[in-house]
Each structure stands twice: as structure tokens, then as C-alpha cells.
mmCIF file of N, CA and C in Angstrom:
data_model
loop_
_atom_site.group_PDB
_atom_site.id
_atom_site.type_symbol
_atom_site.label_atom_id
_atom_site.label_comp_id
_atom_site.label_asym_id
_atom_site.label_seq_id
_atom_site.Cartn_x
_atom_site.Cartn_y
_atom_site.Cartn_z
ATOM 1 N N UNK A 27 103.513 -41.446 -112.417
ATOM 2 C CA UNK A 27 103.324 -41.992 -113.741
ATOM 3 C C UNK A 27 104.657 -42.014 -114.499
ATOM 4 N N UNK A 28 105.484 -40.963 -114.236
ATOM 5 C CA UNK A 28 106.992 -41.166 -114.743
ATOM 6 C C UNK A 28 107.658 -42.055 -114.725
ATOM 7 N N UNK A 29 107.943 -42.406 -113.324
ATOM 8 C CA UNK A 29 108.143 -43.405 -112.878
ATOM 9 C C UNK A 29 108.330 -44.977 -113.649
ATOM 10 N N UNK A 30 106.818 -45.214 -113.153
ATOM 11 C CA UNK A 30 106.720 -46.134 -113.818
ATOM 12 C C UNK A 30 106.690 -46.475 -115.161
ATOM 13 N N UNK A 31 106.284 -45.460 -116.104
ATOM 14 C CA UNK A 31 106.713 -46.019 -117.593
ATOM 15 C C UNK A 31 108.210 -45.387 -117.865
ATOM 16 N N UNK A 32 108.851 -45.164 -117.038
ATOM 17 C CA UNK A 32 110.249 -45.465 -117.301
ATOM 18 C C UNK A 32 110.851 -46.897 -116.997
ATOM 19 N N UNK A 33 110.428 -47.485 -115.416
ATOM 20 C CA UNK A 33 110.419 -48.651 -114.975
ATOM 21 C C UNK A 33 110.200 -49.665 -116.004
ATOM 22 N N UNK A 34 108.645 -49.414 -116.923
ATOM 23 C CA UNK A 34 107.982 -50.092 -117.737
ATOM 24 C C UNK A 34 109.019 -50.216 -119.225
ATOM 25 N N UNK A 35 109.489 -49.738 -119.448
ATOM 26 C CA UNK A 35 110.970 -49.197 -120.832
ATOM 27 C C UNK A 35 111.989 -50.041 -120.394
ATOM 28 N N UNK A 36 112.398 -50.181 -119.290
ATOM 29 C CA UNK A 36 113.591 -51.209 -118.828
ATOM 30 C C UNK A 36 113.960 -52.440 -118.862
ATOM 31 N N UNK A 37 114.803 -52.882 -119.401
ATOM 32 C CA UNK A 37 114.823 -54.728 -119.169
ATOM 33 C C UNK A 37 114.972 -54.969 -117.634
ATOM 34 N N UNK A 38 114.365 -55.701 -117.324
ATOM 35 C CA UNK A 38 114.660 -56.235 -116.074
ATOM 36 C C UNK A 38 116.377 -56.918 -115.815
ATOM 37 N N UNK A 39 117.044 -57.070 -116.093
ATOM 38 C CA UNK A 39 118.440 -57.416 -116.280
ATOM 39 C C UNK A 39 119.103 -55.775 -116.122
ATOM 40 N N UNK A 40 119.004 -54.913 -116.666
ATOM 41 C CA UNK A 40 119.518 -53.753 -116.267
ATOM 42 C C UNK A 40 118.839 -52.667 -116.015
ATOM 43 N N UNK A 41 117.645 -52.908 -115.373
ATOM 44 C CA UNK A 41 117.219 -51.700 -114.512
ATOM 45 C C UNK A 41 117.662 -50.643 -114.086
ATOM 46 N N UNK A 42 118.511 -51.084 -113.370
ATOM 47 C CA UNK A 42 119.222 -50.081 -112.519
ATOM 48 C C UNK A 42 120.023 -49.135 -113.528
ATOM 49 N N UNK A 43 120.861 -49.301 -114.777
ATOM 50 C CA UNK A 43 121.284 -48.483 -115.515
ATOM 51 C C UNK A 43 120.587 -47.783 -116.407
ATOM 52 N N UNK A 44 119.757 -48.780 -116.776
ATOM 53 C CA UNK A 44 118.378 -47.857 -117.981
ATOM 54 C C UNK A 44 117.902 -46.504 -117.158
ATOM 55 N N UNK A 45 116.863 -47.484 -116.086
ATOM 56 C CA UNK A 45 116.406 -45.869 -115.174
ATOM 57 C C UNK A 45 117.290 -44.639 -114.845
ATOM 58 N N UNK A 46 118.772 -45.204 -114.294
ATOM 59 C CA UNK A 46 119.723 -44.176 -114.243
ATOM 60 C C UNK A 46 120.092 -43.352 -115.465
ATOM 61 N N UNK A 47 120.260 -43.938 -116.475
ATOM 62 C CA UNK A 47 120.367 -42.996 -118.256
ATOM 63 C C UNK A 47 119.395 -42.524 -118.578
ATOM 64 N N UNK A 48 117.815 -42.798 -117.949
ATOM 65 C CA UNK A 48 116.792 -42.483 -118.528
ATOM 66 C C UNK A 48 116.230 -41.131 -117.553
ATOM 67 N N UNK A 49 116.165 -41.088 -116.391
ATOM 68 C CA UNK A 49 116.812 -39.754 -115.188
ATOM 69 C C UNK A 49 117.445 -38.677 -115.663
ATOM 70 N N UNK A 50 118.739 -38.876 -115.949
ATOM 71 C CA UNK A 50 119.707 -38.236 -116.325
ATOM 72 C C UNK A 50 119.143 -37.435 -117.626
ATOM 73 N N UNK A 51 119.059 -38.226 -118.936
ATOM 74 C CA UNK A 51 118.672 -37.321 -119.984
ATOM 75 C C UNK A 51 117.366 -36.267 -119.808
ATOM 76 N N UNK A 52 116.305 -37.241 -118.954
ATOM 77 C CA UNK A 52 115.085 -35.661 -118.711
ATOM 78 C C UNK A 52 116.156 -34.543 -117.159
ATOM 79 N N UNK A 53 116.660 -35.092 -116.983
ATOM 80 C CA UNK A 53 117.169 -33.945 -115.982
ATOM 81 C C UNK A 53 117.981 -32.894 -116.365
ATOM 82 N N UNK A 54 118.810 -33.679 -117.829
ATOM 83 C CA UNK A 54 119.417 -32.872 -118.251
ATOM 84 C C UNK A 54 118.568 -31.491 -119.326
ATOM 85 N N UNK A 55 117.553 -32.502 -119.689
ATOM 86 C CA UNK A 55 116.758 -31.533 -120.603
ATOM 87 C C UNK A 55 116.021 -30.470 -119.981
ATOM 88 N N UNK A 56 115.319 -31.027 -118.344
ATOM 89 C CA UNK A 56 114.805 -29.871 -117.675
ATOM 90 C C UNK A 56 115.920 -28.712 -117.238
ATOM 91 N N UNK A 57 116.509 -29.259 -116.747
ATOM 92 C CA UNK A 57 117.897 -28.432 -116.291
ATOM 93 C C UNK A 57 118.259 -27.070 -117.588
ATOM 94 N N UNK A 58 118.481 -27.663 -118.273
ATOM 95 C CA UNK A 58 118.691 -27.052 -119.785
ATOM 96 C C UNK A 58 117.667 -25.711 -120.007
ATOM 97 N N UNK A 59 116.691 -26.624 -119.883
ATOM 98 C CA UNK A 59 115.496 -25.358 -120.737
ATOM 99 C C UNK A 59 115.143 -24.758 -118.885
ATOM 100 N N UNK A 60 115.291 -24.693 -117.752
ATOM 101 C CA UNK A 60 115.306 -24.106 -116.896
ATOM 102 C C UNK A 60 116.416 -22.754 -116.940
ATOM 103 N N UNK A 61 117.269 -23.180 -117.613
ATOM 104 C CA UNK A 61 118.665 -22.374 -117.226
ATOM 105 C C UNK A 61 118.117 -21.182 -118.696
ATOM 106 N N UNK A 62 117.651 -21.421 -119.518
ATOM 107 C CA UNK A 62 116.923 -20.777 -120.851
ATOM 108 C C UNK A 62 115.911 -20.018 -120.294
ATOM 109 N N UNK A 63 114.955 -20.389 -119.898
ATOM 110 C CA UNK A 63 113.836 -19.728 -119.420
ATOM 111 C C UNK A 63 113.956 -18.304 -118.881
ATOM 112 N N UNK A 64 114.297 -18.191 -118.151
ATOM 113 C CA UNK A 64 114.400 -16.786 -117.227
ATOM 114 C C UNK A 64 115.235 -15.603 -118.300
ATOM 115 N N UNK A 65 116.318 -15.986 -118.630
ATOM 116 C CA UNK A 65 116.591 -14.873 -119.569
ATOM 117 C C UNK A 65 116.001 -14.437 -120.808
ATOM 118 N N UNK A 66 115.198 -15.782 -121.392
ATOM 119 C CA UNK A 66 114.281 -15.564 -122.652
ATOM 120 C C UNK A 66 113.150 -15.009 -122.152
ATOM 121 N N UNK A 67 112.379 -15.357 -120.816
ATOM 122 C CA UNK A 67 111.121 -14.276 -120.070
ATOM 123 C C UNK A 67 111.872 -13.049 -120.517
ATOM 124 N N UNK A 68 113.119 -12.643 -119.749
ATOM 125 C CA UNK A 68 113.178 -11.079 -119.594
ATOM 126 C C UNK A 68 113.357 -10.769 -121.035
ATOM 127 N N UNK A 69 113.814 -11.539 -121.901
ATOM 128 C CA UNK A 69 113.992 -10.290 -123.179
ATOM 129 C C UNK A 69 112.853 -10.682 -124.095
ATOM 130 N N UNK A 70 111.906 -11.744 -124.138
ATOM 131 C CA UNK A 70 110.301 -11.163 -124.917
ATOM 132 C C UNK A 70 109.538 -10.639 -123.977
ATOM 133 N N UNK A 71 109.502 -11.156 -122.780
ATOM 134 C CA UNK A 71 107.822 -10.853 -121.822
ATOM 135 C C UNK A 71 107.084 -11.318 -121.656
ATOM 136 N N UNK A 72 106.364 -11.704 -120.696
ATOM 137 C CA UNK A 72 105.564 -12.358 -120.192
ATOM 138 C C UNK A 72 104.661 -13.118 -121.619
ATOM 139 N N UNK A 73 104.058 -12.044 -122.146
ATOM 140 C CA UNK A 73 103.011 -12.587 -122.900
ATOM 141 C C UNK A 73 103.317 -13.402 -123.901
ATOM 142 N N UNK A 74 104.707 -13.060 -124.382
ATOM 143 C CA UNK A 74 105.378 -13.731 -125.819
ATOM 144 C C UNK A 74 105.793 -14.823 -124.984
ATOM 145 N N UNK A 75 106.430 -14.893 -124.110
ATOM 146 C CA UNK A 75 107.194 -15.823 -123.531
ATOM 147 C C UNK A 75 106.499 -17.321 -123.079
ATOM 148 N N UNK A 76 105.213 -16.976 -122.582
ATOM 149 C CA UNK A 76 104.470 -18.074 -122.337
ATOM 150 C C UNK A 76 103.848 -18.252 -124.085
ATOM 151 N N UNK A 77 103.367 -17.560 -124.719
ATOM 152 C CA UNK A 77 103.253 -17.861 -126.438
ATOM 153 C C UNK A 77 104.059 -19.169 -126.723
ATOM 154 N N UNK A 78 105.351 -18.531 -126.873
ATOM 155 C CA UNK A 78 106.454 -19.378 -127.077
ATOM 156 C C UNK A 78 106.211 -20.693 -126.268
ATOM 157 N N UNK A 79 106.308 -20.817 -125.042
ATOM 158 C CA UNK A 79 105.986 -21.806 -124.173
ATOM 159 C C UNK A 79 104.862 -22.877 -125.137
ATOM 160 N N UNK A 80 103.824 -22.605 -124.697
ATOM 161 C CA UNK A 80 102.970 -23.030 -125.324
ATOM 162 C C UNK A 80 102.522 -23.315 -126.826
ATOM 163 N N UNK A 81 103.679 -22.433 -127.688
ATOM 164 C CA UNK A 81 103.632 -23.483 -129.291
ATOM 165 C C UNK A 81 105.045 -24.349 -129.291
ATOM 166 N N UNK A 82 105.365 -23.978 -128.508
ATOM 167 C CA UNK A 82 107.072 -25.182 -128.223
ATOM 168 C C UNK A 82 106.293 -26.710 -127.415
ATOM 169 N N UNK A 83 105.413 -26.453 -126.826
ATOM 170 C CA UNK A 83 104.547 -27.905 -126.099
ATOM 171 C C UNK A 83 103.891 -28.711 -127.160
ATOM 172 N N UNK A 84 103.713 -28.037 -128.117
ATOM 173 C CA UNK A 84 102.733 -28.736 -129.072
ATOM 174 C C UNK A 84 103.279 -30.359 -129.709
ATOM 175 N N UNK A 85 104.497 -30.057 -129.879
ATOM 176 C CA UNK A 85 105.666 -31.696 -130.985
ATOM 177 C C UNK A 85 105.372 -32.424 -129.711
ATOM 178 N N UNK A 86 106.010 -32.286 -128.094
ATOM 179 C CA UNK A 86 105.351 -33.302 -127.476
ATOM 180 C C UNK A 86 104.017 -33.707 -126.974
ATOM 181 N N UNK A 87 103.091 -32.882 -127.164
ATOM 182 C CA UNK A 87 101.982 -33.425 -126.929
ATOM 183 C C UNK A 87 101.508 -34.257 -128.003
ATOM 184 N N UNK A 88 101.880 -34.161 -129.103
ATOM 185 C CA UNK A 88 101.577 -34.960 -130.633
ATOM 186 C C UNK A 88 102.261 -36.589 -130.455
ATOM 187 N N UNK A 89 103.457 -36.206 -130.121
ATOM 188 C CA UNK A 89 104.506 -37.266 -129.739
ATOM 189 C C UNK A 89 104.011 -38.306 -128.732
ATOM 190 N N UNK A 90 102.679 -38.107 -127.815
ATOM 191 C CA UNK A 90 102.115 -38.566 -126.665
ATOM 192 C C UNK A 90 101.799 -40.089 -127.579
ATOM 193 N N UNK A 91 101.096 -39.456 -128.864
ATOM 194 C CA UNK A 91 100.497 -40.885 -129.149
ATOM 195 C C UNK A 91 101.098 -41.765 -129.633
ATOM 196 N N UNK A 92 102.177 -41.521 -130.316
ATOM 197 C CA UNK A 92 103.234 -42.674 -130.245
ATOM 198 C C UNK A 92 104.205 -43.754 -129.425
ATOM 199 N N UNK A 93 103.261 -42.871 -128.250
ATOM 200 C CA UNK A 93 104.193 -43.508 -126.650
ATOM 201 C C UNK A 93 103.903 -44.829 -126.439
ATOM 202 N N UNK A 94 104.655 -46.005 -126.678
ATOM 203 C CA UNK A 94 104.426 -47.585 -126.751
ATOM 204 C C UNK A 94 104.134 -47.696 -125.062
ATOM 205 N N UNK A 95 102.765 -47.968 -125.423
ATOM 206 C CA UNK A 95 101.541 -48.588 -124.072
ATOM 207 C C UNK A 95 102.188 -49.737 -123.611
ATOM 208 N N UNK A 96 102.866 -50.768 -123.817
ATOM 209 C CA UNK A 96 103.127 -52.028 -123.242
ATOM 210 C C UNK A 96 104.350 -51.998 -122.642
ATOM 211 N N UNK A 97 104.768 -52.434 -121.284
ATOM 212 C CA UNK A 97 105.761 -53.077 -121.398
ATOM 213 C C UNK A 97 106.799 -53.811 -121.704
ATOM 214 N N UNK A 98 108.244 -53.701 -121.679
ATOM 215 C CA UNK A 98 108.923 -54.330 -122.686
ATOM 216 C C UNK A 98 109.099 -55.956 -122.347
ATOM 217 N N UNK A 99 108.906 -56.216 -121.114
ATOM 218 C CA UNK A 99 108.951 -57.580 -120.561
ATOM 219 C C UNK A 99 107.440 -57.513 -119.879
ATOM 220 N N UNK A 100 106.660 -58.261 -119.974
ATOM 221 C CA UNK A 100 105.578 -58.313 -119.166
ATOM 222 C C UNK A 100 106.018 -58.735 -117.796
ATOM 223 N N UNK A 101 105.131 -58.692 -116.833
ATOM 224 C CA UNK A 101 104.982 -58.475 -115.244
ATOM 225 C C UNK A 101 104.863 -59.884 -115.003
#
């Protein structure tokens, strides 16, 4: 599903660079909050830590419904 509504975000004329900039920034963001994670587990704990987790999910799950359903060029 990633995938494709990234595919779906792209002009067809530059595909290949959109998807590549559009990769990059979630890789950089997972990367990021991966490299965060493990030392913020060890200094709250398990229980706070997933807390945290889970009221930090909330802005993007809200953010879901603003996610433009259409393609930018139709098929």
C-alpha cells in the first residue's frame, strides 16, 4: 500500500525522482526515530516507553484523513 500511494503522488514525467525523495525522507525518519528508540526504552521503561509510543501515534493517525485519495494524474 506504500508503495503505491507514493507511486500514486508522482507525476509521471518524474517518477523516478519523486519516489526516490519520497523513500529517502520516510527512511530517513524511520532511521531517525529507530536510532532514538532503544536508548529512550532504557531510560523510561518498558511501560512509559510504549505510553510514549502510543500518544506520539496519535497526530498521524488524525493526519490519515487528510491523505488526498486520488491520484495526481489519473491511470
Amino acid at each position: 500500500a506504500h508503495v503505491v500511494f507514493l507511486m500514486q503522488r508522482c507525476r509521471a514525467a518524474f517518477s523516478a525522482s519523486h519516489y526516490a525523495l519520497a523513500t529517502a525522507v520516510v527512511s530517513l525518519a524511520s532511521t531517525f526515530s529507530g536510532a532514538i528508540s532503544g536508548p529512550l526504552n532504557e531510560r523510561l521503561g518498558h511501560p512509559w516507553f510504549f505510553t510514549v509510543a502510543f500518544l506520539a501515534s496519535w497526530p498521524s493517525l488524525v493526519l490519515v484523513l487528510f491523505v488526498p485519495k486520488n491520484p495526481i494524474e489519473p491511470a
